[in-house]
């Protein structure tokens, strides 16, 4: 997997709820250019229910992928796996899309999928997925909290970003959090 710098996104499923959090820092080279970017978004499905998406990588590339994903979600009547698989097919075969440099996590009340430019649609076995430069730090923090506390999915996701922000220079503690059931 590519090491996408400049962000941290984590998604946690626990006690029947799914929460996704992302930091707000955007860097350009060695400079911070924005502290409050929104890298986690809620997508309303026409068929009902919410989907949460978070992205790492080039902002314009991620926004193009998010727009495509929303279309696939509508075309597949809200089926998250089918929409994710269709996006991956497009991402790998379309001449324009295959050059995009980003990663995404998409989730609904029951499923979490990590999507990569390599064509991967990965479902974490342990209910935690993370991407971006601080993703490994946030994921390790989330695992520790799951094993040693009764915190909610939202609390774990938020605290994992806070912990990652203390370690990863590309992550800050301006947190955007979305939750679904």
PDB file of C-alpha atoms in Angstrom:
ATOM      1  CA  UNK A   1       0.000   0.000   0.000  1.00  0.00           C
ATOM      2  CA  UNK A   2       1.118   3.532  -0.710  1.00  0.00           C
ATOM      3  CA  UNK A   3       2.050   5.734   2.215  1.00  0.00           C
ATOM      4  CA  UNK A   4      -0.345   8.641   1.795  1.00  0.00           C
ATOM      5  CA  UNK A   5       1.013  11.618   3.713  1.00  0.00           C
ATOM      6  CA  UNK A   6      -0.849  14.494   5.168  1.00  0.00           C
ATOM      7  CA  UNK A   7      -3.777  12.811   6.863  1.00  0.00           C
ATOM      8  CA  UNK A   8      -5.062  10.208   9.249  1.00  0.00           C
ATOM      9  CA  UNK A   9      -8.414   8.458   8.898  1.00  0.00           C
ATOM     10  CA  UNK A  10      -9.670   5.724  11.216  1.00  0.00           C
ATOM     11  CA  UNK A  11     -12.895   3.748  11.232  1.00  0.00           C
ATOM     12  CA  UNK A  12     -14.026   1.708  14.240  1.00  0.00           C
ATOM     13  CA  UNK A  13     -16.939  -0.700  14.567  1.00  0.00           C
ATOM     14  CA  UNK A  14     -17.993  -1.497  18.099  1.00  0.00           C
ATOM     15  CA  UNK A  15     -21.180  -2.406  19.965  1.00  0.00           C
ATOM     16  CA  UNK A  16     -23.299  -2.123  16.815  1.00  0.00           C
ATOM     17  CA  UNK A  17     -22.060   1.341  15.872  1.00  0.00           C
ATOM     18  CA  UNK A  18     -19.534   2.528  13.322  1.00  0.00           C
ATOM     19  CA  UNK A  19     -17.539   5.733  13.759  1.00  0.00           C
ATOM     20  CA  UNK A  20     -15.042   7.335  11.417  1.00  0.00           C
ATOM     21  CA  UNK A  21     -12.680  10.148  12.365  1.00  0.00           C
ATOM     22  CA  UNK A  22     -10.137  12.156  10.443  1.00  0.00           C
ATOM     23  CA  UNK A  23      -7.717  14.909  11.281  1.00  0.00           C
ATOM     24  CA  UNK A  24      -7.910  18.319   9.640  1.00  0.00           C
ATOM     25  CA  UNK A  25      -4.319  19.012   8.629  1.00  0.00           C
ATOM     26  CA  UNK A  26      -3.335  19.593   5.005  1.00  0.00           C
ATOM     27  CA  UNK A  27       0.329  19.924   4.156  1.00  0.00           C
ATOM     28  CA  UNK A  28       2.087  21.100   1.051  1.00  0.00           C
ATOM     29  CA  UNK A  29       5.633  19.841   1.228  1.00  0.00           C
ATOM     30  CA  UNK A  30       6.908  20.859   4.649  1.00  0.00           C
ATOM     31  CA  UNK A  31       4.262  23.492   5.344  1.00  0.00           C
ATOM     32  CA  UNK A  32       0.841  23.245   6.936  1.00  0.00           C
ATOM     33  CA  UNK A  33      -1.603  25.024   4.597  1.00  0.00           C
ATOM     34  CA  UNK A  34      -4.865  24.191   6.343  1.00  0.00           C
ATOM     35  CA  UNK A  35      -5.746  22.965   9.826  1.00  0.00           C
ATOM     36  CA  UNK A  36      -9.474  22.218   9.517  1.00  0.00           C
ATOM     37  CA  UNK A  37     -10.006  20.238   6.305  1.00  0.00           C
ATOM     38  CA  UNK A  38     -13.017  17.903   6.176  1.00  0.00           C
ATOM     39  CA  UNK A  39     -11.712  14.474   5.111  1.00  0.00           C
ATOM     40  CA  UNK A  40     -14.610  12.451   6.516  1.00  0.00           C
ATOM     41  CA  UNK A  41     -18.053  12.850   4.959  1.00  0.00           C
ATOM     42  CA  UNK A  42     -21.517  11.406   5.366  1.00  0.00           C
ATOM     43  CA  UNK A  43     -23.237  10.235   2.186  1.00  0.00           C
ATOM     44  CA  UNK A  44     -26.998   9.779   2.227  1.00  0.00           C
ATOM     45  CA  UNK A  45     -28.143   6.815   0.182  1.00  0.00           C
ATOM     46  CA  UNK A  46     -31.262   7.200  -1.907  1.00  0.00           C
ATOM     47  CA  UNK A  47     -32.259   3.739  -0.698  1.00  0.00           C
ATOM     48  CA  UNK A  48     -32.000   4.860   2.933  1.00  0.00           C
ATOM     49  CA  UNK A  49     -29.303   4.590   5.556  1.00  0.00           C
ATOM     50  CA  UNK A  50     -26.048   6.426   5.836  1.00  0.00           C
ATOM     51  CA  UNK A  51     -22.625   5.748   4.431  1.00  0.00           C
ATOM     52  CA  UNK A  52     -19.509   7.381   5.810  1.00  0.00           C
ATOM     53  CA  UNK A  53     -16.438   7.929   3.636  1.00  0.00           C
ATOM     54  CA  UNK A  54     -12.962   9.114   4.558  1.00  0.00           C
ATOM     55  CA  UNK A  55     -10.044   9.732   2.242  1.00  0.00           C
ATOM     56  CA  UNK A  56      -6.283  10.194   2.208  1.00  0.00           C
ATOM     57  CA  UNK A  57      -4.062  11.388  -0.592  1.00  0.00           C
ATOM     58  CA  UNK A  58      -4.446  14.105  -3.166  1.00  0.00           C
ATOM     59  CA  UNK A  59      -7.546  16.145  -2.344  1.00  0.00           C
ATOM     60  CA  UNK A  60      -8.721  16.571  -5.918  1.00  0.00           C
ATOM     61  CA  UNK A  61      -8.177  12.872  -6.612  1.00  0.00           C
ATOM     62  CA  UNK A  62     -10.051  11.893  -3.468  1.00  0.00           C
ATOM     63  CA  UNK A  63     -12.966  14.193  -4.322  1.00  0.00           C
ATOM     64  CA  UNK A  64     -13.189  12.696  -7.825  1.00  0.00           C
ATOM     65  CA  UNK A  65     -13.272   9.200  -6.309  1.00  0.00           C
ATOM     66  CA  UNK A  66     -15.859  10.218  -3.729  1.00  0.00           C
ATOM     67  CA  UNK A  67     -18.117  11.579  -6.475  1.00  0.00           C
ATOM     68  CA  UNK A  68     -17.742   8.335  -8.462  1.00  0.00           C
ATOM     69  CA  UNK A  69     -18.424   6.279  -5.362  1.00  0.00           C
ATOM     70  CA  UNK A  70     -21.648   8.177  -4.680  1.00  0.00           C
ATOM     71  CA  UNK A  71     -22.818   7.416  -8.226  1.00  0.00           C
ATOM     72  CA  UNK A  72     -21.958   3.732  -7.823  1.00  0.00           C
ATOM     73  CA  UNK A  73     -23.815   3.643  -4.521  1.00  0.00           C
ATOM     74  CA  UNK A  74     -26.951   4.966  -6.216  1.00  0.00           C
ATOM     75  CA  UNK A  75     -26.586   2.597  -9.188  1.00  0.00           C
ATOM     76  CA  UNK A  76     -26.262  -0.400  -6.852  1.00  0.00           C
ATOM     77  CA  UNK A  77     -29.247   0.616  -4.717  1.00  0.00           C
ATOM     78  CA  UNK A  78     -27.161   1.339  -1.631  1.00  0.00           C
ATOM     79  CA  UNK A  79     -25.262  -1.975  -1.600  1.00  0.00           C
ATOM     80  CA  UNK A  80     -21.917  -0.894  -0.153  1.00  0.00           C
ATOM     81  CA  UNK A  81     -19.873  -3.898  -1.311  1.00  0.00           C
ATOM     82  CA  UNK A  82     -21.192  -3.799  -4.871  1.00  0.00           C
ATOM     83  CA  UNK A  83     -20.615  -0.035  -5.072  1.00  0.00           C
ATOM     84  CA  UNK A  84     -17.068  -0.392  -3.726  1.00  0.00           C
ATOM     85  CA  UNK A  85     -16.279  -3.232  -6.129  1.00  0.00           C
ATOM     86  CA  UNK A  86     -17.656  -1.252  -9.087  1.00  0.00           C
ATOM     87  CA  UNK A  87     -15.562   1.767  -8.087  1.00  0.00           C
ATOM     88  CA  UNK A  88     -12.461  -0.430  -7.935  1.00  0.00           C
ATOM     89  CA  UNK A  89     -13.162  -1.790 -11.401  1.00  0.00           C
ATOM     90  CA  UNK A  90     -13.491   1.765 -12.741  1.00  0.00           C
ATOM     91  CA  UNK A  91     -10.428   2.912 -10.806  1.00  0.00           C
ATOM     92  CA  UNK A  92      -8.252   0.157 -12.312  1.00  0.00           C
ATOM     93  CA  UNK A  93      -9.545   0.291 -15.899  1.00  0.00           C
ATOM     94  CA  UNK A  94     -10.352   3.965 -16.605  1.00  0.00           C
ATOM     95  CA  UNK A  95      -7.397   5.868 -18.116  1.00  0.00           C
ATOM     96  CA  UNK A  96      -8.129   8.969 -16.029  1.00  0.00           C
ATOM     97  CA  UNK A  97      -8.997   7.271 -12.758  1.00  0.00           C
ATOM     98  CA  UNK A  98      -6.068   4.875 -12.703  1.00  0.00           C
ATOM     99  CA  UNK A  99      -3.708   7.846 -12.252  1.00  0.00           C
ATOM    100  CA  UNK A 100      -5.460   9.032  -9.106  1.00  0.00           C
ATOM    101  CA  UNK A 101      -3.443   8.875  -5.924  1.00  0.00           C
ATOM    102  CA  UNK A 102      -5.736   8.387  -2.969  1.00  0.00           C
ATOM    103  CA  UNK A 103      -7.181   5.808  -0.627  1.00  0.00           C
ATOM    104  CA  UNK A 104     -10.629   5.619   0.907  1.00  0.00           C
ATOM    105  CA  UNK A 105     -12.454   3.944   3.737  1.00  0.00           C
ATOM    106  CA  UNK A 106     -16.193   3.544   3.274  1.00  0.00           C
ATOM    107  CA  UNK A 107     -18.583   2.228   5.906  1.00  0.00           C
ATOM    108  CA  UNK A 108     -22.224   1.765   6.748  1.00  0.00           C
ATOM    109  CA  UNK A 109     -23.900   0.353   9.841  1.00  0.00           C
ATOM    110  CA  UNK A 110     -22.701  -3.178   9.113  1.00  0.00           C
ATOM    111  CA  UNK A 111     -19.613  -3.068   6.875  1.00  0.00           C
ATOM    112  CA  UNK A 112     -16.256  -1.303   6.589  1.00  0.00           C
ATOM    113  CA  UNK A 113     -14.158  -1.429   3.406  1.00  0.00           C
ATOM    114  CA  UNK A 114     -10.716  -0.027   2.680  1.00  0.00           C
ATOM    115  CA  UNK A 115     -10.337   0.918  -1.008  1.00  0.00           C
ATOM    116  CA  UNK A 116      -6.965   1.417  -2.700  1.00  0.00           C
ATOM    117  CA  UNK A 117      -5.681   2.368  -6.114  1.00  0.00           C
ATOM    118  CA  UNK A 118      -4.268  -1.142  -6.405  1.00  0.00           C
ATOM    119  CA  UNK A 119      -7.806  -2.419  -6.830  1.00  0.00           C
ATOM    120  CA  UNK A 120      -8.184  -3.638  -3.259  1.00  0.00           C
ATOM    121  CA  UNK A 121     -11.535  -3.850  -1.498  1.00  0.00           C
ATOM    122  CA  UNK A 122     -10.459  -4.976   1.960  1.00  0.00           C
ATOM    123  CA  UNK A 123     -12.786  -5.707   4.856  1.00  0.00           C
ATOM    124  CA  UNK A 124     -10.995  -5.600   8.207  1.00  0.00           C
ATOM    125  CA  UNK A 125     -11.570  -8.711  10.304  1.00  0.00           C
ATOM    126  CA  UNK A 126     -11.245  -6.852  13.578  1.00  0.00           C
ATOM    127  CA  UNK A 127     -13.554  -3.881  12.966  1.00  0.00           C
ATOM    128  CA  UNK A 128     -10.783  -1.284  12.630  1.00  0.00           C
ATOM    129  CA  UNK A 129      -9.425   0.248   9.429  1.00  0.00           C
ATOM    130  CA  UNK A 130      -6.992   3.149   9.092  1.00  0.00           C
ATOM    131  CA  UNK A 131      -5.267   4.971   6.241  1.00  0.00           C
ATOM    132  CA  UNK A 132      -2.864   7.859   5.794  1.00  0.00           C
ATOM    133  CA  UNK A 133       0.481   8.750   7.278  1.00  0.00           C
ATOM    134  CA  UNK A 134      -0.801   8.479  10.857  1.00  0.00           C
ATOM    135  CA  UNK A 135      -3.032   5.496  10.158  1.00  0.00           C
ATOM    136  CA  UNK A 136      -0.768   2.921  11.775  1.00  0.00           C
ATOM    137  CA  UNK A 137      -0.458   4.990  14.961  1.00  0.00           C
ATOM    138  CA  UNK A 138      -4.230   5.530  15.162  1.00  0.00           C
ATOM    139  CA  UNK A 139      -4.933   1.871  14.452  1.00  0.00           C
ATOM    140  CA  UNK A 140      -2.558   0.699  17.193  1.00  0.00           C
ATOM    141  CA  UNK A 141      -4.156   3.126  19.655  1.00  0.00           C
ATOM    142  CA  UNK A 142      -7.640   1.904  18.686  1.00  0.00           C
ATOM    143  CA  UNK A 143      -6.668  -1.745  19.216  1.00  0.00           C
ATOM    144  CA  UNK A 144      -5.296  -0.920  22.679  1.00  0.00           C
ATOM    145  CA  UNK A 145      -8.484   0.922  23.648  1.00  0.00           C
ATOM    146  CA  UNK A 146     -10.721  -1.870  22.351  1.00  0.00           C
ATOM    147  CA  UNK A 147      -8.810  -4.451  24.369  1.00  0.00           C
ATOM    148  CA  UNK A 148      -8.629  -2.431  27.578  1.00  0.00           C
ATOM    149  CA  UNK A 149     -11.754  -0.262  27.823  1.00  0.00           C
ATOM    150  CA  UNK A 150     -15.492  -0.023  27.294  1.00  0.00           C
ATOM    151  CA  UNK A 151     -15.255   3.158  25.208  1.00  0.00           C
ATOM    152  CA  UNK A 152     -17.706   3.650  22.339  1.00  0.00           C
ATOM    153  CA  UNK A 153     -16.685   3.534  18.682  1.00  0.00           C
ATOM    154  CA  UNK A 154     -16.819   7.360  18.537  1.00  0.00           C
ATOM    155  CA  UNK A 155     -14.688   7.774  21.641  1.00  0.00           C
ATOM    156  CA  UNK A 156     -12.101   5.313  20.348  1.00  0.00           C
ATOM    157  CA  UNK A 157     -11.921   6.915  16.889  1.00  0.00           C
ATOM    158  CA  UNK A 158     -11.525  10.425  18.342  1.00  0.00           C
ATOM    159  CA  UNK A 159      -8.932   9.420  20.909  1.00  0.00           C
ATOM    160  CA  UNK A 160      -6.996   7.407  18.312  1.00  0.00           C
ATOM    161  CA  UNK A 161      -6.655  10.534  16.137  1.00  0.00           C
ATOM    162  CA  UNK A 162      -5.558  12.550  19.188  1.00  0.00           C
ATOM    163  CA  UNK A 163      -2.876   9.970  19.976  1.00  0.00           C
ATOM    164  CA  UNK A 164      -1.704   9.816  16.347  1.00  0.00           C
ATOM    165  CA  UNK A 165      -1.436  13.632  16.299  1.00  0.00           C
ATOM    166  CA  UNK A 166       1.136  13.442  19.087  1.00  0.00           C
ATOM    167  CA  UNK A 167       3.348  11.136  17.012  1.00  0.00           C
ATOM    168  CA  UNK A 168       2.751  11.847  13.293  1.00  0.00           C
ATOM    169  CA  UNK A 169       3.909  15.256  12.051  1.00  0.00           C
ATOM    170  CA  UNK A 170       1.306  15.118   9.238  1.00  0.00           C
ATOM    171  CA  UNK A 171      -1.625  14.716  11.658  1.00  0.00           C
ATOM    172  CA  UNK A 172      -3.289  17.305  13.892  1.00  0.00           C
ATOM    173  CA  UNK A 173      -5.961  17.138  16.570  1.00  0.00           C
ATOM    174  CA  UNK A 174      -8.672  19.040  14.662  1.00  0.00           C
ATOM    175  CA  UNK A 175     -11.033  16.067  14.434  1.00  0.00           C
ATOM    176  CA  UNK A 176     -14.032  15.494  12.170  1.00  0.00           C
ATOM    177  CA  UNK A 177     -16.145  12.592  13.418  1.00  0.00           C
ATOM    178  CA  UNK A 178     -19.112  10.868  11.811  1.00  0.00           C
ATOM    179  CA  UNK A 179     -21.062   7.965  13.287  1.00  0.00           C
ATOM    180  CA  UNK A 180     -23.727   5.640  11.981  1.00  0.00           C
ATOM    181  CA  UNK A 181     -25.656   2.721  13.474  1.00  0.00           C
TER     182      UNK A 181
END
